[in-house]
mmCIF file with all atom_site columns, C-alpha atoms in Angstrom:
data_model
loop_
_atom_site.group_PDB
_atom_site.id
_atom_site.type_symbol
_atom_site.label_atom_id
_atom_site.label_alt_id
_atom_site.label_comp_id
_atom_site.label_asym_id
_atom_site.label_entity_id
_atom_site.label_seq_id
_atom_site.pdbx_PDB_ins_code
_atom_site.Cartn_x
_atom_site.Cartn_y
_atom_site.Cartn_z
_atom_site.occupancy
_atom_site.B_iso_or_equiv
_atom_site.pdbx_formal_charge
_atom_site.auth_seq_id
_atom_site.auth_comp_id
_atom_site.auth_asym_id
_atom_site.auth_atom_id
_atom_site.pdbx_PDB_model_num
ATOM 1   C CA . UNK A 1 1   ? -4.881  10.057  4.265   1.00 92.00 ? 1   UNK A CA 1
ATOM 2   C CA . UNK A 1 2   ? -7.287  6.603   5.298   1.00 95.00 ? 2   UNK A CA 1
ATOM 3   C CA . UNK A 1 3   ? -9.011  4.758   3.050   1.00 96.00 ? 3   UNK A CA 1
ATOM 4   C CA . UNK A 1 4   ? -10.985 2.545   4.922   1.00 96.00 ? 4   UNK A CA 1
ATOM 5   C CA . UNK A 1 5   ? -12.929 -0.126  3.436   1.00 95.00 ? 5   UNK A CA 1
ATOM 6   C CA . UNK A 1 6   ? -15.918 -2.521  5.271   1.00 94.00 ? 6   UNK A CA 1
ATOM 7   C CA . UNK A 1 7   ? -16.877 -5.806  3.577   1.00 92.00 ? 7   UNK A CA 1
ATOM 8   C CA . UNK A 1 8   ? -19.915 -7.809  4.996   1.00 90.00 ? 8   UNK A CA 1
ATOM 9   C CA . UNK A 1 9   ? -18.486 -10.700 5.378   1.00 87.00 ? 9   UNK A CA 1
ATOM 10  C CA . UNK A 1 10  ? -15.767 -12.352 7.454   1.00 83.00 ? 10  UNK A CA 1
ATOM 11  C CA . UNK A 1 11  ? -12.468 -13.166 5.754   1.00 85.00 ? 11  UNK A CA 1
ATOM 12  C CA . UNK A 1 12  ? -10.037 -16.288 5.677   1.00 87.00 ? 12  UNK A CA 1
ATOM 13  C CA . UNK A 1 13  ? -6.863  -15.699 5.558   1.00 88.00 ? 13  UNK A CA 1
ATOM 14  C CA . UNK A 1 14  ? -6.832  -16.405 1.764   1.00 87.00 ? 14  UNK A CA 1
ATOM 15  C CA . UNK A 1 15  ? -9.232  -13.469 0.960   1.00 88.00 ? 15  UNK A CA 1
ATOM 16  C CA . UNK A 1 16  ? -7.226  -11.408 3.791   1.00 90.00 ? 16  UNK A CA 1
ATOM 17  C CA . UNK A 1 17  ? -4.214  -11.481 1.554   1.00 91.00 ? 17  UNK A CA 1
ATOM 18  C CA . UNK A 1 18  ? -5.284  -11.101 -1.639  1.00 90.00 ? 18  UNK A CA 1
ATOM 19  C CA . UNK A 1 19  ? -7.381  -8.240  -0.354  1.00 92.00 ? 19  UNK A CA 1
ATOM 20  C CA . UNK A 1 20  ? -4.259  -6.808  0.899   1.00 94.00 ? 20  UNK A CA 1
ATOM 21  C CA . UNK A 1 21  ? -2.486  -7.460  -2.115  1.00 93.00 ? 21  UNK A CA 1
ATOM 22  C CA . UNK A 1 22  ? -5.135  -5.459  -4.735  1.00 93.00 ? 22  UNK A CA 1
ATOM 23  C CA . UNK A 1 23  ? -5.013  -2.543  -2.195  1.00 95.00 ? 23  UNK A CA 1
ATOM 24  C CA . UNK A 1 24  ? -1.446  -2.182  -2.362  1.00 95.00 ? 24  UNK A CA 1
ATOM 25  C CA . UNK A 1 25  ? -1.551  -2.491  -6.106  1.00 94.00 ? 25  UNK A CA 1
ATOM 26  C CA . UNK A 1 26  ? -4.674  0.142   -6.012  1.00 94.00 ? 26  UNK A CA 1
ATOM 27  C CA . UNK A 1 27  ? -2.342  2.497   -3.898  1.00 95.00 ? 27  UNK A CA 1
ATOM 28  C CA . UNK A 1 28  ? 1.028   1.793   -5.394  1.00 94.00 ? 28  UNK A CA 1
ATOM 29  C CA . UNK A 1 29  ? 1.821   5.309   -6.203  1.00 92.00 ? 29  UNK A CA 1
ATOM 30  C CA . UNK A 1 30  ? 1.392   6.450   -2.212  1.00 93.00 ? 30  UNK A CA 1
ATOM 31  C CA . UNK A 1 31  ? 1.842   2.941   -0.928  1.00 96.00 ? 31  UNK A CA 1
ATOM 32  C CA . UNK A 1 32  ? 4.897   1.464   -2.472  1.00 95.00 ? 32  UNK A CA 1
ATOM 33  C CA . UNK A 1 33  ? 5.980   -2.362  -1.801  1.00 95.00 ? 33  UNK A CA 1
ATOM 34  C CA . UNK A 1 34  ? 5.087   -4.108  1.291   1.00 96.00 ? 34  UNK A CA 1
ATOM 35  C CA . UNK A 1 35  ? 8.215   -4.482  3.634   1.00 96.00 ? 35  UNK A CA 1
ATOM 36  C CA . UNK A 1 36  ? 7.293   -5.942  6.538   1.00 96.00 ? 36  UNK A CA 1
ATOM 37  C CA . UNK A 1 37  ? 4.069   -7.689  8.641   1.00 96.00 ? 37  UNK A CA 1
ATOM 38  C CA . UNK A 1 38  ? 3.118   -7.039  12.287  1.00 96.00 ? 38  UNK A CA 1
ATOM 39  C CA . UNK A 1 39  ? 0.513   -8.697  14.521  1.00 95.00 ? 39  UNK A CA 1
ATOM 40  C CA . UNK A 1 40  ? 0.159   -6.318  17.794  1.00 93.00 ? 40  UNK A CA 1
ATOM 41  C CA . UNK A 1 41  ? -1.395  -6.365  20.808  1.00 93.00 ? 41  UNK A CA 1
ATOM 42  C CA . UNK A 1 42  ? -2.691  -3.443  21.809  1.00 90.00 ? 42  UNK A CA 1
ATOM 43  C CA . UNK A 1 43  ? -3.860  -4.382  25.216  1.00 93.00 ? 43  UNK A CA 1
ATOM 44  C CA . UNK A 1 44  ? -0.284  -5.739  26.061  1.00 94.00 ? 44  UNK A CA 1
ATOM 45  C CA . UNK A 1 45  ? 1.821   -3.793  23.245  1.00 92.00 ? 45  UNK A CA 1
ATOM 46  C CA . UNK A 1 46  ? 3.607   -6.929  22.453  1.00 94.00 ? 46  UNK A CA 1
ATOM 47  C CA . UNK A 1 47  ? 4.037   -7.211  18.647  1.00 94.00 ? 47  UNK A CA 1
ATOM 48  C CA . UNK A 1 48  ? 5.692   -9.766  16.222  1.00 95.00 ? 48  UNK A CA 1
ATOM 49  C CA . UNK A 1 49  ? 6.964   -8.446  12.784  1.00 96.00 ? 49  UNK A CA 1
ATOM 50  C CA . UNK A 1 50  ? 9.086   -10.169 9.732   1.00 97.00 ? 50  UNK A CA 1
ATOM 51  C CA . UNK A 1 51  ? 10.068  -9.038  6.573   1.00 97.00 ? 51  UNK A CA 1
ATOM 52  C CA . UNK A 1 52  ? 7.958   -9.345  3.484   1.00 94.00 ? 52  UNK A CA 1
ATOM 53  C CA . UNK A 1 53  ? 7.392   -11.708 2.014   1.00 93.00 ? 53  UNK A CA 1
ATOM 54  C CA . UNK A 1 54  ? 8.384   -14.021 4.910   1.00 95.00 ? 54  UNK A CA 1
ATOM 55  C CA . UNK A 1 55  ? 5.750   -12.340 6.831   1.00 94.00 ? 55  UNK A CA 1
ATOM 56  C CA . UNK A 1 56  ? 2.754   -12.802 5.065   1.00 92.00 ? 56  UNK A CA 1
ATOM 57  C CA . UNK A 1 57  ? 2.880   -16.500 6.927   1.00 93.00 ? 57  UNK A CA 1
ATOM 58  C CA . UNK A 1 58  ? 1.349   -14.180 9.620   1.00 93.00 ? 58  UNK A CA 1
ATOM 59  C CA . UNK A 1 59  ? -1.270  -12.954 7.573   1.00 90.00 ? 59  UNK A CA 1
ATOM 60  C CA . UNK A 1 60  ? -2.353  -16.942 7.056   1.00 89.00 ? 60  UNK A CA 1
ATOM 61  C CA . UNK A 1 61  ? -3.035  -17.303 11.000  1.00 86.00 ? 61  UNK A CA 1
ATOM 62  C CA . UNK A 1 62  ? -6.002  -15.657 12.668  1.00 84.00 ? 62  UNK A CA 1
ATOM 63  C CA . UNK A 1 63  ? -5.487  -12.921 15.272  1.00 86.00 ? 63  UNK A CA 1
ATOM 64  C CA . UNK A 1 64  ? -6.165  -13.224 18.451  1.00 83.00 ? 64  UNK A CA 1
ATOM 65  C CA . UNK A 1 65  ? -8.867  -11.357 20.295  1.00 82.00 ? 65  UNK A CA 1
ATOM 66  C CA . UNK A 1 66  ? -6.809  -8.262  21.596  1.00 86.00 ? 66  UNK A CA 1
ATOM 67  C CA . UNK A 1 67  ? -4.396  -8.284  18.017  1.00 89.00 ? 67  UNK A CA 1
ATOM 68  C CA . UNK A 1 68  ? -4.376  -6.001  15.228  1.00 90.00 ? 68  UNK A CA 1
ATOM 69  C CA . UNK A 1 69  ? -2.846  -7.348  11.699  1.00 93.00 ? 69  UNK A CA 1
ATOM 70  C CA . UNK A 1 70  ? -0.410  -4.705  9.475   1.00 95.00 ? 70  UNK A CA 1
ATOM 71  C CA . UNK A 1 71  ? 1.179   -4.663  6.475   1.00 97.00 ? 71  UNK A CA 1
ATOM 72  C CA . UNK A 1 72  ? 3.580   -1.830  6.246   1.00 97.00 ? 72  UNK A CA 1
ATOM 73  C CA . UNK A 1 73  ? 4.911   -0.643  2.995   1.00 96.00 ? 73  UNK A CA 1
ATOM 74  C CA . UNK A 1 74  ? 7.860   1.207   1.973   1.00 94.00 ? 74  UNK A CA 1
ATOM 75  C CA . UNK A 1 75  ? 6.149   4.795   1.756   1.00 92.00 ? 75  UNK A CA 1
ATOM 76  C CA . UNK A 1 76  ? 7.266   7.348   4.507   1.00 89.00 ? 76  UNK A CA 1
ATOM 77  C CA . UNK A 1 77  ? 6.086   10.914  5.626   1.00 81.00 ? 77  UNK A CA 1
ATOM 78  C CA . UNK A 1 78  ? 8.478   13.212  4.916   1.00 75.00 ? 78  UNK A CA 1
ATOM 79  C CA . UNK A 1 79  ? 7.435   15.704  8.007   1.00 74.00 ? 79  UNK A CA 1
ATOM 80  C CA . UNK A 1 80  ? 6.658   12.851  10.889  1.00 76.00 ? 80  UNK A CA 1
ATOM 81  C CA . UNK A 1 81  ? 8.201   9.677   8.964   1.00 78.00 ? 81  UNK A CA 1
ATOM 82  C CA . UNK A 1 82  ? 4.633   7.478   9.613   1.00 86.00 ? 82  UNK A CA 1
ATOM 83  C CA . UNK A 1 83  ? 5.080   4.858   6.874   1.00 93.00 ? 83  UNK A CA 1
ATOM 84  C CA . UNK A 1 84  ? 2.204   3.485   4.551   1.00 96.00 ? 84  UNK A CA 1
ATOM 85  C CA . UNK A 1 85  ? 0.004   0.744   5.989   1.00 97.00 ? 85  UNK A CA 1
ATOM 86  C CA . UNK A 1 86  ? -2.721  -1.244  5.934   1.00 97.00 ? 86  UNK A CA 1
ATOM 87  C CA . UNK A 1 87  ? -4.698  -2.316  8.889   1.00 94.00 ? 87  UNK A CA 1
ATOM 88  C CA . UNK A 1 88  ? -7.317  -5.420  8.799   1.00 92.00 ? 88  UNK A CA 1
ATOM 89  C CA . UNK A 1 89  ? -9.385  -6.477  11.751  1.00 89.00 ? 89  UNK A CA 1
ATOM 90  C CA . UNK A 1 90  ? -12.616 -8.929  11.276  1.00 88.00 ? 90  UNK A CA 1
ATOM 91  C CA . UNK A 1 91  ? -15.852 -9.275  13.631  1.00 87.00 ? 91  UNK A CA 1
ATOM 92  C CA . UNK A 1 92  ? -16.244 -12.839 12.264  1.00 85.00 ? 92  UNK A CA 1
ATOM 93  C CA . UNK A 1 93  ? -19.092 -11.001 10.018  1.00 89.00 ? 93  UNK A CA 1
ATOM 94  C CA . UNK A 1 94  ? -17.650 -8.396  8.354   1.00 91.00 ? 94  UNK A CA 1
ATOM 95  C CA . UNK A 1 95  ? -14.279 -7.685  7.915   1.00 91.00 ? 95  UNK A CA 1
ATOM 96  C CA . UNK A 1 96  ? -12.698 -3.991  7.695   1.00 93.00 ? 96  UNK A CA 1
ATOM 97  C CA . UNK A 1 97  ? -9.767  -2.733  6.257   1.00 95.00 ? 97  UNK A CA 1
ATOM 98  C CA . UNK A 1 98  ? -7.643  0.619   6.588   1.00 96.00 ? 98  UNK A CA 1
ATOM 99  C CA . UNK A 1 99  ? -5.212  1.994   4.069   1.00 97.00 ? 99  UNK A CA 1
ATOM 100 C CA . UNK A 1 100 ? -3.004  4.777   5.213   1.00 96.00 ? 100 UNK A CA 1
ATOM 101 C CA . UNK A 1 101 ? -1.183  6.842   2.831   1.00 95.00 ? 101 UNK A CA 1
ATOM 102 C CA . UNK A 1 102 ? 1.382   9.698   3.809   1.00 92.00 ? 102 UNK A CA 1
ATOM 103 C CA . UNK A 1 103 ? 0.375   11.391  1.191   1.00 88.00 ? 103 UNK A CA 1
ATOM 104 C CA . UNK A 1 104 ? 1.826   15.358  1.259   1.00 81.00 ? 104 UNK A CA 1
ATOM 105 C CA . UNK A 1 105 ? -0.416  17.960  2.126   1.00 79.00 ? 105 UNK A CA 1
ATOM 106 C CA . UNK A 1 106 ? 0.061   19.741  -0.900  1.00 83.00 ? 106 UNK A CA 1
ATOM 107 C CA . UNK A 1 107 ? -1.216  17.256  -3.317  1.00 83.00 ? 107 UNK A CA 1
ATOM 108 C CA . UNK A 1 108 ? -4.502  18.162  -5.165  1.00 86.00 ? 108 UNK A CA 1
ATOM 109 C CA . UNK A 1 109 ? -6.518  15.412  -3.183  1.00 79.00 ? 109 UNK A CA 1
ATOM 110 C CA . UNK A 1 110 ? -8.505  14.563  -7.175  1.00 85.00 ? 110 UNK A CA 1
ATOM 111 C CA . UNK A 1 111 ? -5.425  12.878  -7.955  1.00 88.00 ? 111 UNK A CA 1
ATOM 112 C CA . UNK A 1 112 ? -6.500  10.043  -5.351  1.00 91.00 ? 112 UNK A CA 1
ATOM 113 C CA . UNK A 1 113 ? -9.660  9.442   -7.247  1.00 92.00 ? 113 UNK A CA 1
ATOM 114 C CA . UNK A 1 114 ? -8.382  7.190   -9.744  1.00 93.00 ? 114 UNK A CA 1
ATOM 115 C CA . UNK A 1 115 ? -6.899  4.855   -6.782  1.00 93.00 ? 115 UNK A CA 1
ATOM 116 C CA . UNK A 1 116 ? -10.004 4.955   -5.185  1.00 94.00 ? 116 UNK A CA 1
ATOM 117 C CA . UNK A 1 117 ? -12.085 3.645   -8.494  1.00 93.00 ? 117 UNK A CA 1
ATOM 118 C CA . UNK A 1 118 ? -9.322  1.053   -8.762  1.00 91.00 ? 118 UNK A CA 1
ATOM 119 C CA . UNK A 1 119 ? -9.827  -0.011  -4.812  1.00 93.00 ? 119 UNK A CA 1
ATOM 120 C CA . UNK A 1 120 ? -13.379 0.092   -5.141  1.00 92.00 ? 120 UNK A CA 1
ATOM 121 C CA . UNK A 1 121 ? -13.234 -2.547  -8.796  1.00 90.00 ? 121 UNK A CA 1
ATOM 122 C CA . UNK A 1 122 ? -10.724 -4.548  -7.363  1.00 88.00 ? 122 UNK A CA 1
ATOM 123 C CA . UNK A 1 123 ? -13.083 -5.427  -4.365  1.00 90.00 ? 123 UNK A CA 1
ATOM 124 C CA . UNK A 1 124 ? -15.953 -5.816  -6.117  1.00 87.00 ? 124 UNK A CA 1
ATOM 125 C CA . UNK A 1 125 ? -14.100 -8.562  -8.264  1.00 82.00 ? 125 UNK A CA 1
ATOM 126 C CA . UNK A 1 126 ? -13.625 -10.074 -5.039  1.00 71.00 ? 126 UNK A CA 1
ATOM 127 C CA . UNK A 1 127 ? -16.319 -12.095 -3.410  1.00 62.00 ? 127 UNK A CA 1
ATOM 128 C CA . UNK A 1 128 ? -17.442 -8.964  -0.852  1.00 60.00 ? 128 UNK A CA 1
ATOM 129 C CA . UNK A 1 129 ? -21.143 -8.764  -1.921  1.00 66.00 ? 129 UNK A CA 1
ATOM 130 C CA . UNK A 1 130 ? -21.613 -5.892  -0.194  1.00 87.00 ? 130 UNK A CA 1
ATOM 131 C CA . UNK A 1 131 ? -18.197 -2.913  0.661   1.00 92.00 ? 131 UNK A CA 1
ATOM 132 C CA . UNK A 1 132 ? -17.981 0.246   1.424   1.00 94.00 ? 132 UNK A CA 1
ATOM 133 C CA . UNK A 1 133 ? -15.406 2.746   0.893   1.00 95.00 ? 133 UNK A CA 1
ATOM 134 C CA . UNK A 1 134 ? -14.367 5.625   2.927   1.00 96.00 ? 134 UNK A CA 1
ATOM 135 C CA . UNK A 1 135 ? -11.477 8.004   2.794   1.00 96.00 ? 135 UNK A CA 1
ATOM 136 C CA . UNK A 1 136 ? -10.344 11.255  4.163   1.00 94.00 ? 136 UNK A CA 1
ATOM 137 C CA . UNK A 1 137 ? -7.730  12.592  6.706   1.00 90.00 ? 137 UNK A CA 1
ATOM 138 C CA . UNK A 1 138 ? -7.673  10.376  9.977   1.00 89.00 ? 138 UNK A CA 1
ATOM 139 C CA . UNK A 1 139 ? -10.922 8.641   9.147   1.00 93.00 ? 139 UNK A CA 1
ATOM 140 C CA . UNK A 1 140 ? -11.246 4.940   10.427  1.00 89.00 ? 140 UNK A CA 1
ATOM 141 C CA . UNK A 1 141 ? -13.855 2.324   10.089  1.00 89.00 ? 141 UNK A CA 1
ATOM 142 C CA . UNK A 1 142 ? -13.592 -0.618  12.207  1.00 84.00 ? 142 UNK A CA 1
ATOM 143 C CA . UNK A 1 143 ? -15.898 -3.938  11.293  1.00 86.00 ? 143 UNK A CA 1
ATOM 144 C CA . UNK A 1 144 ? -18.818 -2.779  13.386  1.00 90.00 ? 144 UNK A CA 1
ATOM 145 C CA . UNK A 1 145 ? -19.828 -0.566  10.756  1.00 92.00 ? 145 UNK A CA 1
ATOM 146 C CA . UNK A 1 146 ? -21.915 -1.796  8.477   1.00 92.00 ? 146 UNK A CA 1
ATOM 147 C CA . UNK A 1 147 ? -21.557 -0.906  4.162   1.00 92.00 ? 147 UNK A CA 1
ATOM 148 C CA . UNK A 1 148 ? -25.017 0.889   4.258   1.00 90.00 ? 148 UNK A CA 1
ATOM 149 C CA . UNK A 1 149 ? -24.543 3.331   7.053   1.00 91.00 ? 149 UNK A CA 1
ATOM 150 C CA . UNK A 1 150 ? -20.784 4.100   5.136   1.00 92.00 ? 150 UNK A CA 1
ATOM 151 C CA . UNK A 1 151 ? -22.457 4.754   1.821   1.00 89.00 ? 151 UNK A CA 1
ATOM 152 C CA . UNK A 1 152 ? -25.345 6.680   3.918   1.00 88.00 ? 152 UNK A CA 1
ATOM 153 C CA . UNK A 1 153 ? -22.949 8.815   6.000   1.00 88.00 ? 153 UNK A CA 1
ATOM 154 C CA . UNK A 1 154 ? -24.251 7.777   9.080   1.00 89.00 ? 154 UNK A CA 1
ATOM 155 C CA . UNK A 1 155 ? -20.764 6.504   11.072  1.00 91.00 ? 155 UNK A CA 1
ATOM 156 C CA . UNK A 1 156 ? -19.418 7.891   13.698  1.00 90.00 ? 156 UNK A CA 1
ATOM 157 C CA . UNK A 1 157 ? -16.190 9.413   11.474  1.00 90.00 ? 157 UNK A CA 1
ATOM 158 C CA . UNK A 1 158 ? -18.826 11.418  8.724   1.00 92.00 ? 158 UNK A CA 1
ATOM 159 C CA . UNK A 1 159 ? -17.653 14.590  8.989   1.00 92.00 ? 159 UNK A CA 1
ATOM 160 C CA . UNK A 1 160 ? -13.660 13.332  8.040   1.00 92.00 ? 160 UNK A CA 1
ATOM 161 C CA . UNK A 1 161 ? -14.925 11.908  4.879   1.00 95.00 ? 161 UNK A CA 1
ATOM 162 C CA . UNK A 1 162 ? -13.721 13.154  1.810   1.00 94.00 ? 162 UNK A CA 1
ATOM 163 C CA . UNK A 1 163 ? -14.545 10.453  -0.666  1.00 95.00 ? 163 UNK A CA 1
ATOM 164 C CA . UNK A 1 164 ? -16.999 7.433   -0.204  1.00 95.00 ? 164 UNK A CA 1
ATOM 165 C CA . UNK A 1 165 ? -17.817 4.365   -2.882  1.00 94.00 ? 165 UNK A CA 1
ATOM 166 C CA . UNK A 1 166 ? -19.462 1.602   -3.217  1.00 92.00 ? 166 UNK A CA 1
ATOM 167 C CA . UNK A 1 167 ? -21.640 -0.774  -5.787  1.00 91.00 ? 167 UNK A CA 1
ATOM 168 C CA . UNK A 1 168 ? -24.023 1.687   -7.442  1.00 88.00 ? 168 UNK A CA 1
ATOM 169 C CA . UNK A 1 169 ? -27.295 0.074   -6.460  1.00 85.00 ? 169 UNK A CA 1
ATOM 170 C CA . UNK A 1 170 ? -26.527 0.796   -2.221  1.00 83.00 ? 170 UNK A CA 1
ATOM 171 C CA . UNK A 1 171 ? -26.502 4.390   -2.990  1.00 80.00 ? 171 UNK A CA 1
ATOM 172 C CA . UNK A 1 172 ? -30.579 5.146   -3.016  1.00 74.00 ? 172 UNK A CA 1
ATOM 173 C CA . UNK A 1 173 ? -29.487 8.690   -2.184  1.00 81.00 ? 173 UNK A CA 1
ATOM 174 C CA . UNK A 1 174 ? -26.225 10.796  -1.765  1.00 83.00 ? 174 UNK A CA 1
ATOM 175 C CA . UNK A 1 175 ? -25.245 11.646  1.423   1.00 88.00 ? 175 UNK A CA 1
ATOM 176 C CA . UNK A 1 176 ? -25.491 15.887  1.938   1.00 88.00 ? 176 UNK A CA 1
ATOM 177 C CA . UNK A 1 177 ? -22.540 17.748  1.068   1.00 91.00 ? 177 UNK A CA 1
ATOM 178 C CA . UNK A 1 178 ? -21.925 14.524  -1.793  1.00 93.00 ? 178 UNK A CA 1
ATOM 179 C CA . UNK A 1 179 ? -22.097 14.476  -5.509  1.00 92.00 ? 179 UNK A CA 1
ATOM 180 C CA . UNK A 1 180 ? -20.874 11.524  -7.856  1.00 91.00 ? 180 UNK A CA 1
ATOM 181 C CA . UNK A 1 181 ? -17.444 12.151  -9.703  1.00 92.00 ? 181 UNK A CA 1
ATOM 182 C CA . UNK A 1 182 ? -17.294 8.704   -11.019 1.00 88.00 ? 182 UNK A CA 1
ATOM 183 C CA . UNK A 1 183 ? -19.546 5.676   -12.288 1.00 84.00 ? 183 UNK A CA 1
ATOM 184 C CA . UNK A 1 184 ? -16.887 2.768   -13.629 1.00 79.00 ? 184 UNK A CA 1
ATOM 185 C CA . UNK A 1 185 ? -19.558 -0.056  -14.529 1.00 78.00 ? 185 UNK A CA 1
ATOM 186 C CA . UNK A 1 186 ? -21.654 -0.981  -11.085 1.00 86.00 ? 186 UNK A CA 1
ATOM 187 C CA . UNK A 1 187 ? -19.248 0.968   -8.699  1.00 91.00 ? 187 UNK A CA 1
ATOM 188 C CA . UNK A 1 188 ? -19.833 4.734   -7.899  1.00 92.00 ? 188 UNK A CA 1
ATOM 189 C CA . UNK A 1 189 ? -17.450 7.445   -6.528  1.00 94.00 ? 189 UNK A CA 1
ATOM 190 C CA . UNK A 1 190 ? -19.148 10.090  -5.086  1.00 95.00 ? 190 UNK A CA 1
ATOM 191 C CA . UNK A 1 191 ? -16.646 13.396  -3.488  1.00 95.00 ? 191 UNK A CA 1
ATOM 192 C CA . UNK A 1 192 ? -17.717 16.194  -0.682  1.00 94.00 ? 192 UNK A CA 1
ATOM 193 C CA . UNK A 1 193 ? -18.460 19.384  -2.333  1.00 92.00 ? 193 UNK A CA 1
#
């Protein structure tokens, strides 16, 4: 399961980690503890990792333009062993953020919710103006995507969404197929039906 999250705005590497930090606390249950950071190149495929918490010194430099920043926790798959994870990338505008979860299959997917409300507060007691929220099964969001056309449903990885939330007053309509589960002060959580 991906929860993906777009802020507008570009992040230092200050906000970058205590971003990271309130999503890992959001996601404990499915996340765990950070073990280890990786900066990877995916046009080369070279990568440098280090333990947590030495590691988070690599969360303090900026990427370069072909790298991709993770934190991986201690959470594993039991079927495919992927680990928990979460993936930042910034556009020097807005900066994007990708929780996955190996959550099991068999889990009724409402017990999320309350992780999701607790994403979506922590964020908005960050200095993100303007976030979006996204989650369902292989959904991504990279920091092209702008909050409004998340909350609107119109990016490119829609139909994967299972959950979206945001601040209440960017939602001047529910996407189709949405209805709200959850209003926790300005922050609404709105589920596929």
């Amino acid at each position: 399961m991906n929860v993906a999250i777009v802020l507008e705005r570009a992040t230092s590497p200050a906000d970058r980690l205590t971003t990271i930090s309130a999503l890992a606390t959001a996601f404990a249950r499915f996340f765990g503890e950070p073990q280890e950071v990786c900066r990877i190149n995916y046009v080369t495929g070279a990568s440098e990792c280090e333990a947590w918490p030495a590691g988070q010194r690599l969360l303090e430099e900026e990427p370069g333009k072909h790298e991709l920043l993770f934190v991986y926790g201690d959470r594993t798959a039991p079927l495919d062993g992927s680990r928990s994870s979460i993936h930042t990338e910034s556009n020097g505008v807005r900066a994007s953020f990708v929780v996955s979860l190996p959550v099991p299959l068999n889990l009724p997917l409402a017990q999320l919710e309350p992780q999701l409300l607790n994403a979506a507060e922590a964020i908005s007691r960050s200095e993100a103006d303007t976030f979006a929220i996204a989650a369902g099964w292989e959904l991504e969001l990279d920091a092209d995507v702008r909050p409004q056309d998340v909350l609107q449903g119109s990016f490119p990885d829609f139909p994967l969404c299972r959950w979206l939330a945001g601040p209440t007053p960017l939602f001047s309509r529910e996407p189709t197929g949405f209805a709200a589960v959850n209003r926790s002060g300005d922050i609404t959580l709105l589920r596929r039906v």
